[in-house]
CSV table of C-alpha atoms in Angstrom, one decimal:
chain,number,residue,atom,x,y,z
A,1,UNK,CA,138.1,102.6,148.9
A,2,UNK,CA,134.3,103.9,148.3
A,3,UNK,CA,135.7,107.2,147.4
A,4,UNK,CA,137.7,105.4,144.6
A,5,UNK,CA,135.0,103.5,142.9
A,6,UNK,CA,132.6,107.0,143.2
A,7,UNK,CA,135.5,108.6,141.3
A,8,UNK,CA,135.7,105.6,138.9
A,9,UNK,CA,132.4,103.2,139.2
A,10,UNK,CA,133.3,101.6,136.2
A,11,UNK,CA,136.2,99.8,138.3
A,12,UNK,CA,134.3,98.2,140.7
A,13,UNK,CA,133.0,95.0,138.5
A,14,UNK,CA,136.4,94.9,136.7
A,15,UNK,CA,137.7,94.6,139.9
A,16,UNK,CA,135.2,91.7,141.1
A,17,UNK,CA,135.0,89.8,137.9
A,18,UNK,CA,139.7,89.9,137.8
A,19,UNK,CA,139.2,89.3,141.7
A,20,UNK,CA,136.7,86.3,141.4
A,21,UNK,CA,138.9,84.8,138.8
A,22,UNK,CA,141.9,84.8,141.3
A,23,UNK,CA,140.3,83.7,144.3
A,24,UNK,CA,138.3,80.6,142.3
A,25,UNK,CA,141.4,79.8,140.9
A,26,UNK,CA,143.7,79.7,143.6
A,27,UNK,CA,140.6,77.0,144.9
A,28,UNK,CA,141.3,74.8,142.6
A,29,UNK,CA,144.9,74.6,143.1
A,30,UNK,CA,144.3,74.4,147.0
A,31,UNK,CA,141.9,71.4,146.0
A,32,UNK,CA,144.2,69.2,144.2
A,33,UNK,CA,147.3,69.5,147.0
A,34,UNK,CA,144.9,68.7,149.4
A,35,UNK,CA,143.8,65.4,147.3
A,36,UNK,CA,147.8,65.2,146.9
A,37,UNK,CA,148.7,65.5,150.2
A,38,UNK,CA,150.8,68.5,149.8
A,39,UNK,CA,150.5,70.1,153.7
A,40,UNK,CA,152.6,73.3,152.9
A,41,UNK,CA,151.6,74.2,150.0
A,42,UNK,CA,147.3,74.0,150.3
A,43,UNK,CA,147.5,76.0,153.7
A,44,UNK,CA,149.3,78.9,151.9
A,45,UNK,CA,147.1,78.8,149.0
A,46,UNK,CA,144.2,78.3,151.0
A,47,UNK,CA,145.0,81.7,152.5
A,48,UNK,CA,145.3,84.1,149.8
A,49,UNK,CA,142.4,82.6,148.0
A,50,UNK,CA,140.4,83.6,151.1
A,51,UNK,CA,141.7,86.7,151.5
A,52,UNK,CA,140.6,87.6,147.6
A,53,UNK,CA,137.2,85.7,148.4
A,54,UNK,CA,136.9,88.3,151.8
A,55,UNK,CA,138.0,91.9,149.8
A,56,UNK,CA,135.6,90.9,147.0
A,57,UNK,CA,132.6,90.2,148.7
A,58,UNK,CA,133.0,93.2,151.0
A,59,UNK,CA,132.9,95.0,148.1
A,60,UNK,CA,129.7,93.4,147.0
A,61,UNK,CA,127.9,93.6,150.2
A,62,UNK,CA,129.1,97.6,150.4
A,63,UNK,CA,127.5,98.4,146.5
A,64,UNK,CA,124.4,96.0,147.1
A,65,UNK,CA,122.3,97.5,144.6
A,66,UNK,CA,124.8,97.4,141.7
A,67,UNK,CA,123.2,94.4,139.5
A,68,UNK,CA,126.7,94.9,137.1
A,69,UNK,CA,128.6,93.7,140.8
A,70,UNK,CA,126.5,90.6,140.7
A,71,UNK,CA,127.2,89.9,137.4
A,72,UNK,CA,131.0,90.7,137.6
A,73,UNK,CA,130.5,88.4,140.6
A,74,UNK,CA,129.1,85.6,138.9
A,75,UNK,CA,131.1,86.1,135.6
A,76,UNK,CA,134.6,86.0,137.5
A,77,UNK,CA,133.0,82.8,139.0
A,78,UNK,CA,132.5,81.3,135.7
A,79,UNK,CA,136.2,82.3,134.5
A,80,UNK,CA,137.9,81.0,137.2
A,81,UNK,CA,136.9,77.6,136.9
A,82,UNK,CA,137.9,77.7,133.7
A,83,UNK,CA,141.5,79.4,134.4
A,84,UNK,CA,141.6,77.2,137.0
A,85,UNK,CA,141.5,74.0,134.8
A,86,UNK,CA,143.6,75.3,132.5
A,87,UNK,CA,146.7,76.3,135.2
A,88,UNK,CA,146.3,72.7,136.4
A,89,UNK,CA,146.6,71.4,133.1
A,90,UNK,CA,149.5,73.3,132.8
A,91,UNK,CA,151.4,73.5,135.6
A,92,UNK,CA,150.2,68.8,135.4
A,93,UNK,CA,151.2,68.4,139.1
A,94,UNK,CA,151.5,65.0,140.5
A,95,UNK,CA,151.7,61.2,139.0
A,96,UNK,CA,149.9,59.1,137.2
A,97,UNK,CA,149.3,55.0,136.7
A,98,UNK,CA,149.0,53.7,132.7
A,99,UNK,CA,147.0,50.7,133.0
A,100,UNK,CA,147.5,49.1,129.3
A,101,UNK,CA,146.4,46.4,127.8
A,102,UNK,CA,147.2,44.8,124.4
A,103,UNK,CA,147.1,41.8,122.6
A,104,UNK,CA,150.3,42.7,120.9
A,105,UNK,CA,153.9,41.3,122.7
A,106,UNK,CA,153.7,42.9,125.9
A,107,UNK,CA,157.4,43.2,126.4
A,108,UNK,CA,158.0,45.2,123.1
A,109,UNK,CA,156.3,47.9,125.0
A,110,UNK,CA,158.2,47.4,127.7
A,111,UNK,CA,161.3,47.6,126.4
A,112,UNK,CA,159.9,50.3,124.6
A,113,UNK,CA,158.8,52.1,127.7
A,114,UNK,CA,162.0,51.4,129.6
A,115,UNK,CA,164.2,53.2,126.3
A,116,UNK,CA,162.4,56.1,127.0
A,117,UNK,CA,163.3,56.2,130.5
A,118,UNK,CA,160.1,54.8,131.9
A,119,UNK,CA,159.7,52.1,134.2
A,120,UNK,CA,157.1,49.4,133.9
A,121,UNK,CA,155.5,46.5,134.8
A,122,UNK,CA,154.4,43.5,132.4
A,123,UNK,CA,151.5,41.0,133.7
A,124,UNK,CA,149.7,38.4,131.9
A,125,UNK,CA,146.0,38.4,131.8
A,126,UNK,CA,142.8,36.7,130.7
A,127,UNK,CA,140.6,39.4,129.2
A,128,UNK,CA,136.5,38.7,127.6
A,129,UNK,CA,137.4,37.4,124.4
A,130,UNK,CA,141.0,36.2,124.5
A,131,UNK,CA,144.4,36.7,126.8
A,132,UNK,CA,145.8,40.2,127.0
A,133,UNK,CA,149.2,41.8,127.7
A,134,UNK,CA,148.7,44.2,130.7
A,135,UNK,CA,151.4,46.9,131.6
A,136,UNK,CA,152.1,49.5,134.2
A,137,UNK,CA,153.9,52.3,134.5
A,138,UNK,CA,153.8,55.2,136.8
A,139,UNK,CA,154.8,58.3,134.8
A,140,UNK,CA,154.7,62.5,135.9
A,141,UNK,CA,151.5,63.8,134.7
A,142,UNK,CA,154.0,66.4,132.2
A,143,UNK,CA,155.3,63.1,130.8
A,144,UNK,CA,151.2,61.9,130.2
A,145,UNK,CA,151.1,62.9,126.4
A,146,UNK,CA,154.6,61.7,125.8
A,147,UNK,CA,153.3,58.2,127.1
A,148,UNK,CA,150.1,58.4,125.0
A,149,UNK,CA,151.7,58.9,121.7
A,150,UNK,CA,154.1,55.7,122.7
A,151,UNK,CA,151.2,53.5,123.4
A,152,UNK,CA,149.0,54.9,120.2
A,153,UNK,CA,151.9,54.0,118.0
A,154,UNK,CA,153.0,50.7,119.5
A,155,UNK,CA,149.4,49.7,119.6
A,156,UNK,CA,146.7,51.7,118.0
A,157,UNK,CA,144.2,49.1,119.0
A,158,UNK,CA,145.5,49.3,122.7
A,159,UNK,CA,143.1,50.0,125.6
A,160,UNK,CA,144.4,51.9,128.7
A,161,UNK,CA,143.4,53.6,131.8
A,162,UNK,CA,144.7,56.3,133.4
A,163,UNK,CA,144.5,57.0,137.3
A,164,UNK,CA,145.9,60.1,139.2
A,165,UNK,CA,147.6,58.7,142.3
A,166,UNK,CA,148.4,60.4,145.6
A,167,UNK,CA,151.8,58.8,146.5
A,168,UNK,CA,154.6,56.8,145.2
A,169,UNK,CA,157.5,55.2,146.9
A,170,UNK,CA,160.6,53.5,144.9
A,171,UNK,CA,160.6,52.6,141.1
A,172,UNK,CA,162.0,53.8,138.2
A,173,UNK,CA,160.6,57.6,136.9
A,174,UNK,CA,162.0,59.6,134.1
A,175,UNK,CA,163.9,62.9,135.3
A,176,UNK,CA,161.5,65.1,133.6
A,177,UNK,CA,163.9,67.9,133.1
A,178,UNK,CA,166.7,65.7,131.4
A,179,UNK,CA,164.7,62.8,130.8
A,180,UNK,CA,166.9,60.3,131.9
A,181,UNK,CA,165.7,57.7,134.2
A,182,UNK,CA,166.5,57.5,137.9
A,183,UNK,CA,165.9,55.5,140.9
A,184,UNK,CA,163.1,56.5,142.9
A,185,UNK,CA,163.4,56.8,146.9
């Protein structure tokens, strides 16, 4: 491999920069199915990412003196936590809980939620100033924005929270490739 980068030295931090991108990215994936739980699927990540991780830095330690390696080095670093982010946002694996609360009629939005194929929950609280409508649902995180622009237009005024959870068991969740509803086991 030295014999390619004397022939072409301009290679070497393209390489390392596209390389570092991969390798930082494939971390952040591995990272969120471990917080998910996801035993297959972080292992397998988890090994090409270090594999990348190993050929790259072999390549720095080999052309030490190269300052433009470093940089490539530190660069691809920089860009892979971004295209990391981004391929998570994307790709939006896992659930999520809607915590809502509203002083408007807590069961329109129910009703309104259930329509649209997702299930929920309706408490009754006691909030600072007066008593507040609280509602659950546990929606796919692709589904996320769908659920925002129902709550913003029920209830502009409404105040939610948003919590990534690990597991669910039972309930109602919309199919997201039909979105119809089904039975969850």
């Amino acid at each position: 491999m030295n014999e390619f980068f004397e022939l072409y030295p301009w290679m070497l931090p393209v390489i390392i920069f596209f390389g570092r991108i991969c390798d930082v990215t494939l971390g952040t994936l591995r990272i969120i199915f471990v917080a998910k739980g996801e035993m297959k699927k972080a292992p397998l990540v988890g090994f090409f990412e270090v594999f990348i991780w190993v050929v790259i830095i072999s390549q720095i330690f080999t052309h030490a003196d190269s300052l433009i390696a470093y940089l490539a080095y530190a660069g691809g670093y920089a860009a892979g936590n971004f295209v990391g982010i981004l391929v998570e946002n994307k790709i939006a694996f896992g659930f999520q809980l809607f915590r809502i609360y509203t002083k408007s009629n807590g069961l329109e939005l129910v009703q309104l939620l259930n329509r649209c194929g997702y299930g929920s929950t309706h408490i009754c609280g006691e909030g600072v100033v007066a008593e507040v409508e609280i509602i659950e649902t546990v929606v796919s995180r692709k589904s996320g924005k769908k659920v925002k622009e129902i709550i913003r237009i029920f209830d502009p005024n409404a105040f939610y929270v948003i919590e990534d959870i690990r597991t669910k068991q039972k309930g109602i969740f919309t199919d997201s490739s039909a979105g119809a509803p089904r039975l969850g086991k």
